[in-house]
Amino acid sequence: MLYDSVYKEILQNQDHEEFDQFVFWGDMILSDNDDIDKYLADADKVFANVRDLKEIDSLFEGFTESQIEIIRRFWNSFNPATDYNEGDKRVVFGQTWSILSRLYHRFREVLQKDNLAYEGMMEREVVEKLQSEGFDSQLSKLPFDKVVFVGLTAVSKVDRALMSMLKLADKAEFCWDYADPQLQAESSKATSAAFFTKSNLEDFPNELSPEELAQGLVPQKEKNIKLYAVASGVGQTSKAQQILSTWVQEKNFQAIRTAVVLPDEKLLLPMLYAIPQGIGAYNVTMGYGLKNSPVFSFVSGLSALQKSCSNDSFYYQKVYAVLEHGITICKVGEEAVLYKKEIVKNNISQVPQSFFQDSPFLSQVFRPLKDAQDTVDYLKSIFAVLIDKAAEDIRLNKESDDSSSDETDSQNLDCPQEESIYHFSETDYEFLYHYNKILLQLETEMKESSVRFTSQTLFMLLEKLVVGSTVPFSGEPLNGLQLMGVLETRALDFDNVIILSMNEGTFPAKSVQNTFIPMSLRDAFGLPTQRHRDSVFAYHFYRLISRAK
């Protein structure tokens, strides 16, 4: 919609970028618009103030030359008479913000006309409508007498505005867990954990008394904190297994009072396999990101394969990556190994499509693609075969009375070289099912849009959708060991805590800010920065260990 109904409309009859180039920076526009609305910033002022910014060239830090060229071509399309050379970056980006402002306002108009909204826009409109019409007129529509806010720390401006209205109407209570000294603004000097403490308590006084907050707090000198240096992720789960096995032997151990926290969600599956038998029941409160699944890397391999395609032939290294992938092995077994040996034996650098004509599945995989719709059909046909194979493997596994059936289920995509155990597991089936579901949703969106794009753009869009998706795990939240992500620990206290991946860049994760707005300007207008993210994770860490022994 941003491309078809806004960008092309603003340009009208001028030359403009195709959708394939638009995708790169379009995400930045959407992300910035969302932040501007959630933090009630004036879009025109944000986009205009950059003209006076002395460090505008820093916007190019982190961009590759090809990305810079895409941006330059895009801005040139708004001013086709101007030829921007390498020395004109400051001029180009000086004009950028007035254009972004037009995109921001026009995009909101188009969405409003169709009764649509992105998250920040919807929240801002609700608050501004309540402010203009008066909150008192809406009080009678509330289905409850009180709203209690628990477990918060970083609160956006639009949320603070709504919380203030509820407070003034005596409809809200606020419970802040800032009992630990590291979370108090007066005593927390070496950490950023108390970054939000002062403003939250000043604007929304705590309903919890000091005595209530102090319950269960463990003094620092009484905590039994141990640090372990482990070389790998799987090694960390093995160490966690040893610690849990030791705790299980203790007389007063309660699994329900124990948490394993996983800042790196990729360690969830290895951790599940590492849980000691003596633990009994366990509950997983976090989903497993599809981006960490074998299916994600398999589809990424298909994308790279198609990118290497030339004259109906594929570059041998990309062919190897697909043939050696666990999903391919689980479907065709030794056949994949034999094909690779044949390529090596004949020293083939560009593998023709006809090379795989005798294999029903591989001939589906190794074929050139025409356009985005052909790519959808290509992926759908591959997923259909793989899902059927996974369902058949699960059925045979359940019917088997062999005592090794549990072991077979755990041998998912790291298949040993014995054809008898090339099998998918139930977890693999879930990954395939959810990935295919996202593909079908993307196909529906494609059919409703007039935009046309290449197969590589479709792979990129599919990847963006998958990155934010998780596969849920079922469990019993009030029973057994708790496995959770950092954010899931909010408002929960445990006697025993194991935190994996306490490494810089993982806790907290260092994310590249997807924005056109420089950090100095973001800070000036109160928009979120990396400092906000660091403070949120610091808060959760110190709060989590405040009552742990």
XYZ file of C-alpha atoms in Angstrom:
549
model
C 0.000 0.000 0.000
C 2.838 2.410 0.832
C 4.361 1.713 -2.563
C 1.303 1.429 -4.782
C -1.025 4.052 -3.271
C 1.422 6.578 -1.831
C 4.891 6.464 -3.376
C 3.719 6.071 -6.989
C 0.961 8.637 -6.469
C 3.409 11.272 -5.197
C 5.705 10.668 -8.154
C 2.795 10.573 -10.631
C 4.309 10.483 -14.137
C 7.932 10.703 -13.033
C 10.319 7.777 -13.230
C 10.339 5.778 -10.015
C 11.965 2.779 -8.426
C 10.504 -0.663 -8.953
C 9.124 -2.497 -5.950
C 12.274 -4.642 -5.732
C 14.361 -1.554 -4.853
C 11.592 0.032 -2.795
C 11.496 -2.849 -0.299
C 14.931 -2.021 1.137
C 14.125 1.442 2.463
C 10.326 1.003 2.711
C 10.819 -0.951 5.942
C 12.735 1.993 7.390
C 9.897 4.382 6.591
C 7.300 2.136 8.236
C 9.460 1.604 11.325
C 10.134 5.332 11.746
C 6.447 6.199 11.282
C 5.511 3.691 13.969
C 8.037 5.117 16.449
C 6.956 8.701 15.727
C 3.337 7.844 16.538
C 4.064 5.725 19.612
C 6.172 8.511 21.093
C 3.794 11.318 20.014
C 6.509 13.126 18.090
C 5.783 15.874 15.555
C 6.631 14.213 12.238
C 7.207 17.508 10.423
C 9.656 18.714 13.065
C 11.483 15.394 13.206
C 11.995 15.282 9.458
C 12.841 18.988 9.171
C 15.388 19.234 11.982
C 17.883 17.077 10.150
C 18.687 20.032 7.897
C 20.653 21.573 10.756
C 22.331 18.330 11.783
C 26.114 18.510 11.452
C 26.671 14.752 11.288
C 24.428 13.857 8.376
C 27.145 11.793 6.689
C 26.971 9.342 9.609
C 23.692 8.118 8.114
C 25.757 6.133 5.641
C 27.606 4.188 8.312
C 26.638 0.513 8.054
C 25.269 0.785 4.501
C 26.955 -1.094 1.688
C 27.785 0.684 -1.564
C 24.904 -1.095 -3.307
C 22.464 0.043 -0.607
C 23.711 3.634 -0.880
C 23.197 3.446 -4.641
C 19.595 2.233 -4.153
C 18.872 5.152 -1.803
C 20.525 7.644 -4.147
C 18.495 6.393 -7.119
C 15.299 6.617 -5.084
C 15.835 10.218 -3.981
C 16.946 11.132 -7.486
C 13.577 9.923 -8.761
C 11.922 12.736 -6.794
C 14.304 15.239 -8.377
C 15.208 13.719 -11.770
C 16.851 16.894 -13.008
C 19.459 16.710 -10.270
C 22.478 14.477 -10.697
C 23.696 13.430 -7.246
C 27.316 12.437 -7.197
C 29.375 10.956 -4.381
C 29.968 14.374 -2.820
C 26.289 15.293 -2.703
C 25.204 12.981 0.152
C 24.526 15.944 2.421
C 22.344 17.588 -0.244
C 20.423 14.379 -0.945
C 19.634 13.657 2.679
C 18.975 17.304 3.413
C 16.028 17.071 1.017
C 14.997 13.633 2.210
C 13.091 14.705 5.285
C 10.584 16.941 3.522
C 9.784 13.998 1.246
C 9.474 11.624 4.203
C 7.039 14.019 5.809
C 4.827 13.913 2.708
C 4.984 10.115 2.693
C 4.099 10.003 6.398
C 0.974 12.173 6.093
C -0.256 10.728 2.805
C 0.184 7.158 4.022
C -1.921 7.890 7.107
C -4.629 9.448 4.913
C -4.779 6.365 2.682
C -4.971 4.028 5.683
C -7.717 6.077 7.344
C -9.761 6.016 4.166
C -9.680 2.199 4.176
C -10.223 1.965 7.971
C -6.738 0.537 8.431
C -3.864 1.465 10.710
C -0.435 0.310 11.805
C 0.109 -0.209 15.521
C 1.553 3.194 16.424
C -0.995 5.065 14.309
C -3.894 3.247 15.966
C -2.593 3.947 19.481
C -1.963 7.625 18.725
C -5.416 8.133 17.222
C -7.098 6.571 20.254
C -5.227 8.841 22.670
C -5.700 12.000 20.598
C -9.407 11.265 20.194
C -9.798 10.803 23.945
C -7.912 14.037 24.581
C -10.040 16.028 22.137
C -13.431 14.559 23.057
C -12.762 14.229 26.758
C -11.969 11.016 28.553
C -14.920 11.356 30.941
C -17.365 10.710 28.110
C -15.780 7.312 27.527
C -15.625 6.178 31.156
C -19.066 4.589 31.069
C -17.906 2.288 28.262
C -15.159 0.697 30.376
C -16.195 -2.881 31.275
C -14.278 -2.767 34.585
C -13.764 -0.517 37.590
C -9.967 -0.625 37.772
C -7.028 -1.232 35.472
C -3.936 -2.547 37.266
C -0.584 -2.141 35.508
C 2.013 -4.741 36.521
C 5.453 -5.685 35.178
C 6.095 -2.548 33.113
C 9.233 -0.448 32.948
C 9.767 1.153 29.494
C 6.490 2.870 28.612
C 5.974 4.738 25.347
C 4.581 8.270 25.417
C 1.280 7.229 23.886
C 0.860 4.590 26.607
C 1.822 7.111 29.292
C -0.856 9.463 27.996
C -3.522 6.760 28.310
C -2.239 5.746 31.746
C -2.437 9.395 32.874
C -6.080 9.621 31.802
C -6.939 6.479 33.728
C -5.050 7.780 36.755
C -6.897 11.119 36.766
C -10.194 9.257 36.523
C -9.154 7.066 39.487
C -9.444 4.016 37.266
C -5.861 2.777 37.462
C -3.359 1.338 39.904
C 0.357 0.974 39.222
C 2.610 -1.704 40.680
C 6.339 -1.126 40.122
C 8.887 -3.673 41.316
C 11.835 -1.390 42.043
C 12.767 -2.842 45.444
C 16.258 -4.000 44.515
C 18.899 -1.277 45.072
C 20.097 -1.685 41.468
C 16.637 -0.582 40.306
C 16.513 2.564 42.417
C 17.621 5.791 40.787
C 19.424 7.016 43.913
C 21.717 3.995 44.290
C 22.024 2.621 40.741
C 24.950 4.523 39.273
C 26.938 1.854 37.456
C 24.031 0.365 35.497
C 21.188 1.593 33.288
C 18.624 -0.593 35.081
C 17.019 2.421 36.796
C 16.770 4.531 33.635
C 12.945 4.612 33.794
C 12.495 4.365 37.573
C 12.324 8.028 38.533
C 9.884 9.161 35.846
C 7.611 6.161 36.353
C 7.334 6.671 40.118
C 6.874 10.431 39.794
C 4.095 10.172 37.206
C 2.428 7.019 38.529
C 2.955 6.454 42.287
C 3.441 2.868 43.400
C 0.509 1.057 45.004
C 2.905 -1.360 46.682
C 4.255 -0.330 50.072
C 7.992 -0.615 50.881
C 7.164 -3.532 53.170
C 5.338 -5.390 50.415
C 8.155 -4.761 47.950
C 10.780 -6.003 50.412
C 9.126 -9.408 50.804
C 11.365 -12.162 49.506
C 14.309 -9.912 48.680
C 17.617 -11.735 49.096
C 20.530 -9.505 50.222
C 23.437 -9.460 47.795
C 25.850 -11.070 50.265
C 23.481 -14.027 50.767
C 23.077 -14.829 47.071
C 24.889 -17.853 45.687
C 25.898 -16.576 42.242
C 28.190 -18.627 40.007
C 29.592 -17.783 36.586
C 30.640 -20.440 34.079
C 32.693 -19.948 30.934
C 31.462 -22.385 28.296
C 32.741 -22.503 24.735
C 29.523 -23.266 22.833
C 25.751 -23.032 22.989
C 25.251 -26.785 23.271
C 27.960 -26.806 25.936
C 25.897 -24.299 27.908
C 22.851 -26.566 27.827
C 25.024 -29.469 29.013
C 26.244 -27.356 31.921
C 22.660 -26.381 32.736
C 21.787 -30.089 32.738
C 24.547 -30.773 35.288
C 23.354 -27.942 37.536
C 19.726 -29.107 37.374
C 20.774 -32.698 38.139
C 22.566 -31.434 41.248
C 19.609 -29.340 42.390
C 17.177 -32.249 41.945
C 19.093 -34.164 44.627
C 18.527 -31.398 47.184
C 15.785 -32.030 49.729
C 13.905 -28.735 49.378
C 14.182 -28.407 45.606
C 10.981 -27.351 43.804
C 10.940 -27.418 40.025
C 8.116 -24.863 39.908
C 10.410 -22.406 41.730
C 13.146 -22.880 39.136
C 13.625 -21.098 35.814
C 15.990 -21.567 32.888
C 16.178 -18.255 31.005
C 17.231 -18.284 27.345
C 18.253 -14.886 25.918
C 19.293 -16.799 22.786
C 16.164 -18.605 21.613
C 18.240 -20.861 19.334
C 19.190 -22.839 22.456
C 15.602 -23.828 23.241
C 15.641 -27.181 21.419
C 19.076 -28.231 22.748
C 17.900 -27.258 26.241
C 14.747 -29.354 25.906
C 16.873 -32.400 25.077
C 19.148 -31.615 28.039
C 16.467 -31.555 30.767
C 17.291 -34.305 33.324
C 14.717 -37.076 33.713
C 14.422 -36.389 37.426
C 12.960 -32.926 36.773
C 9.621 -34.328 35.663
C 7.184 -31.866 34.123
C 8.364 -28.669 32.464
C 6.727 -25.686 30.790
C 7.956 -23.642 27.835
C 6.615 -20.080 27.932
C 8.495 -18.905 24.841
C 7.945 -19.835 21.228
C 10.730 -21.085 18.992
C 11.592 -18.618 16.256
C 11.129 -19.969 12.754
C 14.261 -18.051 11.755
C 16.255 -20.531 13.874
C 14.644 -23.615 12.342
C 16.227 -25.877 9.711
C 13.405 -24.913 7.336
C 14.585 -21.301 7.371
C 18.124 -22.212 6.376
C 16.757 -24.617 3.733
C 14.660 -21.889 2.083
C 17.621 -19.492 2.329
C 19.634 -22.112 0.477
C 16.956 -22.292 -2.231
C 17.062 -18.496 -2.557
C 20.854 -18.528 -2.987
C 20.511 -21.412 -5.448
C 18.071 -19.487 -7.624
C 20.211 -16.362 -7.456
C 23.097 -18.365 -8.924
C 20.978 -19.651 -11.801
C 22.243 -18.809 -15.282
C 21.074 -20.380 -18.535
C 19.131 -23.080 -16.658
C 22.260 -24.076 -14.712
C 23.205 -23.604 -11.048
C 26.545 -22.799 -9.429
C 27.973 -25.969 -7.897
C 28.601 -24.531 -4.400
C 24.945 -23.500 -4.073
C 23.932 -26.943 -5.307
C 26.120 -28.547 -2.633
C 24.465 -26.445 0.091
C 21.012 -27.725 -0.888
C 22.078 -31.355 -1.386
C 23.867 -31.447 1.983
C 21.034 -29.837 3.920
C 19.322 -32.015 6.494
C 15.880 -31.514 4.975
C 17.053 -32.763 1.588
C 18.789 -35.724 3.245
C 15.647 -36.603 5.212
C 13.642 -36.648 1.980
C 15.944 -38.398 -0.513
C 18.597 -40.003 1.725
C 21.682 -41.379 -0.030
C 20.454 -40.088 -3.373
C 21.661 -36.578 -2.453
C 25.116 -37.916 -1.552
C 25.391 -39.799 -4.866
C 24.482 -36.708 -6.880
C 27.143 -34.670 -5.122
C 29.755 -37.361 -5.757
C 28.840 -37.327 -9.440
C 29.273 -33.533 -9.607
C 32.675 -33.758 -7.933
C 33.770 -36.686 -10.116
C 32.958 -34.826 -13.343
C 34.226 -31.469 -12.051
C 30.980 -29.669 -12.963
C 31.006 -25.971 -12.027
C 27.616 -25.056 -13.518
C 25.146 -27.880 -12.836
C 22.401 -28.044 -15.508
C 18.764 -28.558 -14.614
C 18.703 -31.780 -16.662
C 21.309 -33.309 -14.323
C 18.524 -34.082 -11.796
C 15.854 -35.266 -14.247
C 15.794 -38.813 -12.849
C 14.927 -37.677 -9.313
C 11.267 -36.634 -8.794
C 12.016 -34.424 -5.766
C 15.362 -32.974 -6.817
C 14.031 -32.146 -10.276
C 11.393 -30.050 -8.478
C 14.064 -28.272 -6.456
C 16.592 -27.648 -9.222
C 14.551 -25.750 -11.766
C 14.828 -22.077 -12.772
C 12.116 -19.616 -11.745
C 10.330 -17.043 -13.885
C 8.694 -14.573 -11.500
C 7.221 -14.176 -8.010
C 4.114 -16.301 -8.672
C 6.236 -19.068 -10.159
C 8.369 -18.903 -7.001
C 5.283 -19.324 -4.819
C 4.199 -22.354 -6.845
C 7.756 -23.707 -6.646
C 7.893 -23.432 -2.838
C 4.342 -24.760 -2.417
C 5.153 -27.902 -4.391
C 8.321 -28.504 -2.355
C 6.553 -27.947 0.967
C 3.696 -30.253 -0.063
C 6.162 -33.103 -0.645
C 8.081 -32.437 2.571
C 4.953 -32.126 4.733
C 3.614 -35.425 3.347
C 6.956 -37.095 4.051
C 7.063 -35.686 7.595
C 3.486 -36.838 8.285
C 4.321 -40.328 7.015
C 7.471 -40.511 9.169
C 5.501 -39.499 12.264
C 2.801 -42.089 11.525
C 5.337 -44.883 11.083
C 7.177 -43.811 14.199
C 4.002 -43.947 16.306
C 3.104 -47.369 14.951
C 6.496 -48.772 15.718
C 6.875 -50.795 18.924
C 10.630 -50.636 18.697
C 12.242 -49.350 21.872
C 14.380 -46.987 19.804
C 11.360 -44.942 18.642
C 12.087 -42.112 21.120
C 15.673 -41.902 19.874
C 14.464 -41.778 16.281
C 12.155 -38.868 17.110
C 15.048 -36.863 18.495
C 17.182 -37.415 15.371
C 15.599 -34.619 13.429
C 17.688 -32.854 10.834
C 21.225 -33.903 11.785
C 20.745 -37.291 10.204
C 23.586 -39.821 10.547
C 24.615 -41.542 7.365
C 22.312 -44.510 7.656
C 19.253 -44.443 5.434
C 17.108 -46.282 8.000
C 17.014 -43.202 10.236
C 16.474 -40.459 7.660
C 13.264 -39.327 9.335
C 11.479 -36.110 10.183
C 10.265 -35.510 13.742
C 7.046 -33.898 14.965
C 8.992 -30.684 15.598
C 10.157 -30.676 11.982
C 6.553 -31.127 10.855
C 5.515 -28.063 12.896
C 8.278 -25.964 11.328
C 7.244 -27.016 7.817
C 3.561 -26.430 8.542
C 4.027 -22.921 9.946
C 6.442 -21.897 7.190
C 3.997 -23.087 4.525
C 1.175 -21.227 6.277
C 3.128 -17.962 6.031
C 3.834 -18.662 2.352
C 0.103 -19.082 1.664
C -0.648 -15.814 3.477
C 1.926 -14.037 1.341
C 0.377 -15.528 -1.799
C -3.031 -14.157 -0.752
C -1.551 -10.679 -0.325
C 0.118 -10.939 -3.729
C -3.158 -11.762 -5.450
C -4.847 -8.730 -3.885
C -2.098 -6.382 -5.072
C -1.265 -5.106 -8.543
C 2.450 -4.830 -7.704
C 4.740 -7.175 -9.606
C 8.226 -8.137 -8.482
C 10.999 -10.683 -8.945
C 11.492 -14.079 -7.359
C 14.361 -12.758 -5.213
C 12.099 -10.040 -3.797
C 9.558 -12.702 -2.905
C 12.232 -14.688 -1.062
C 13.151 -11.496 0.809
C 9.529 -10.704 1.747
C 8.996 -14.280 2.889
C 12.118 -14.051 5.047
C 10.903 -10.810 6.654
C 7.588 -12.437 7.556
C 9.244 -15.560 8.933
C 11.771 -13.654 11.067
C 8.956 -12.364 13.290
C 7.142 -15.714 13.579
C 7.397 -18.332 16.307
C 6.207 -21.890 16.764
C 4.355 -22.150 20.100
C 5.021 -24.936 22.604
C 2.297 -26.327 24.838
C 2.882 -26.908 28.524
C 1.556 -26.557 32.059
C 2.325 -23.036 33.349
C 1.632 -23.896 36.988
C 3.664 -27.072 37.103
C 7.313 -28.034 36.723
C 10.493 -26.373 35.506
C 9.963 -23.109 33.623
C 11.857 -22.426 30.372
C 11.416 -18.847 29.231
C 12.832 -15.864 27.401
C 13.974 -12.717 29.186
C 10.762 -10.749 28.654
C 8.628 -13.665 29.897
C 10.186 -13.325 33.378
C 8.277 -10.091 34.035
C 6.564 -10.016 37.453
C 7.726 -13.578 38.223
C 10.046 -14.593 41.068
C 12.100 -17.791 41.339
C 14.346 -19.296 44.001
C 16.669 -20.873 41.422
C 17.627 -19.240 38.143
C 19.918 -20.391 35.333
C 20.620 -17.770 32.658
C 22.328 -18.950 29.483
C 24.127 -16.804 26.891
C 25.207 -14.022 29.248
C 27.383 -12.638 26.488
C 27.759 -9.159 25.076
C 25.671 -8.892 21.957
C 23.221 -11.532 23.180
C 22.103 -10.153 26.541
C 20.971 -7.672 25.473
C 21.030 -8.260 21.750
C 22.758 -5.559 19.754
C 20.275 -4.816 17.038
C 21.000 -2.554 14.079
C 18.532 0.322 14.259
C 16.370 0.163 11.140
C 15.868 3.905 10.759
C 16.542 6.990 8.667
C 16.525 9.167 11.792
C 19.978 9.669 13.361
C 20.419 8.604 16.979
C 21.085 12.170 18.159
C 17.807 13.326 16.622
C 15.964 10.319 18.049
C 17.255 11.158 21.492
C 16.234 14.807 21.127
C 12.640 13.885 20.231
C 12.351 11.115 22.825
C 12.269 8.283 20.295
C 13.659 4.892 21.398
C 17.377 4.231 20.976
C 19.737 1.381 21.840
C 19.999 2.902 25.323
C 16.308 2.182 25.871
C 16.788 -1.441 24.870
C 19.835 -1.863 27.113
C 17.926 -0.353 30.045
C 14.963 -2.696 29.580
C 17.166 -5.784 29.670
C 19.185 -4.446 32.617
C 15.936 -3.928 34.523
C 14.703 -7.460 33.819
C 18.047 -8.962 34.838
C 18.336 -7.226 38.216
C 14.654 -7.690 39.006
C 14.837 -11.411 38.182
C 17.782 -12.096 40.492
C 16.537 -9.808 43.284
C 14.605 -12.647 44.964
C 16.644 -15.598 43.697
C 18.862 -17.472 46.115
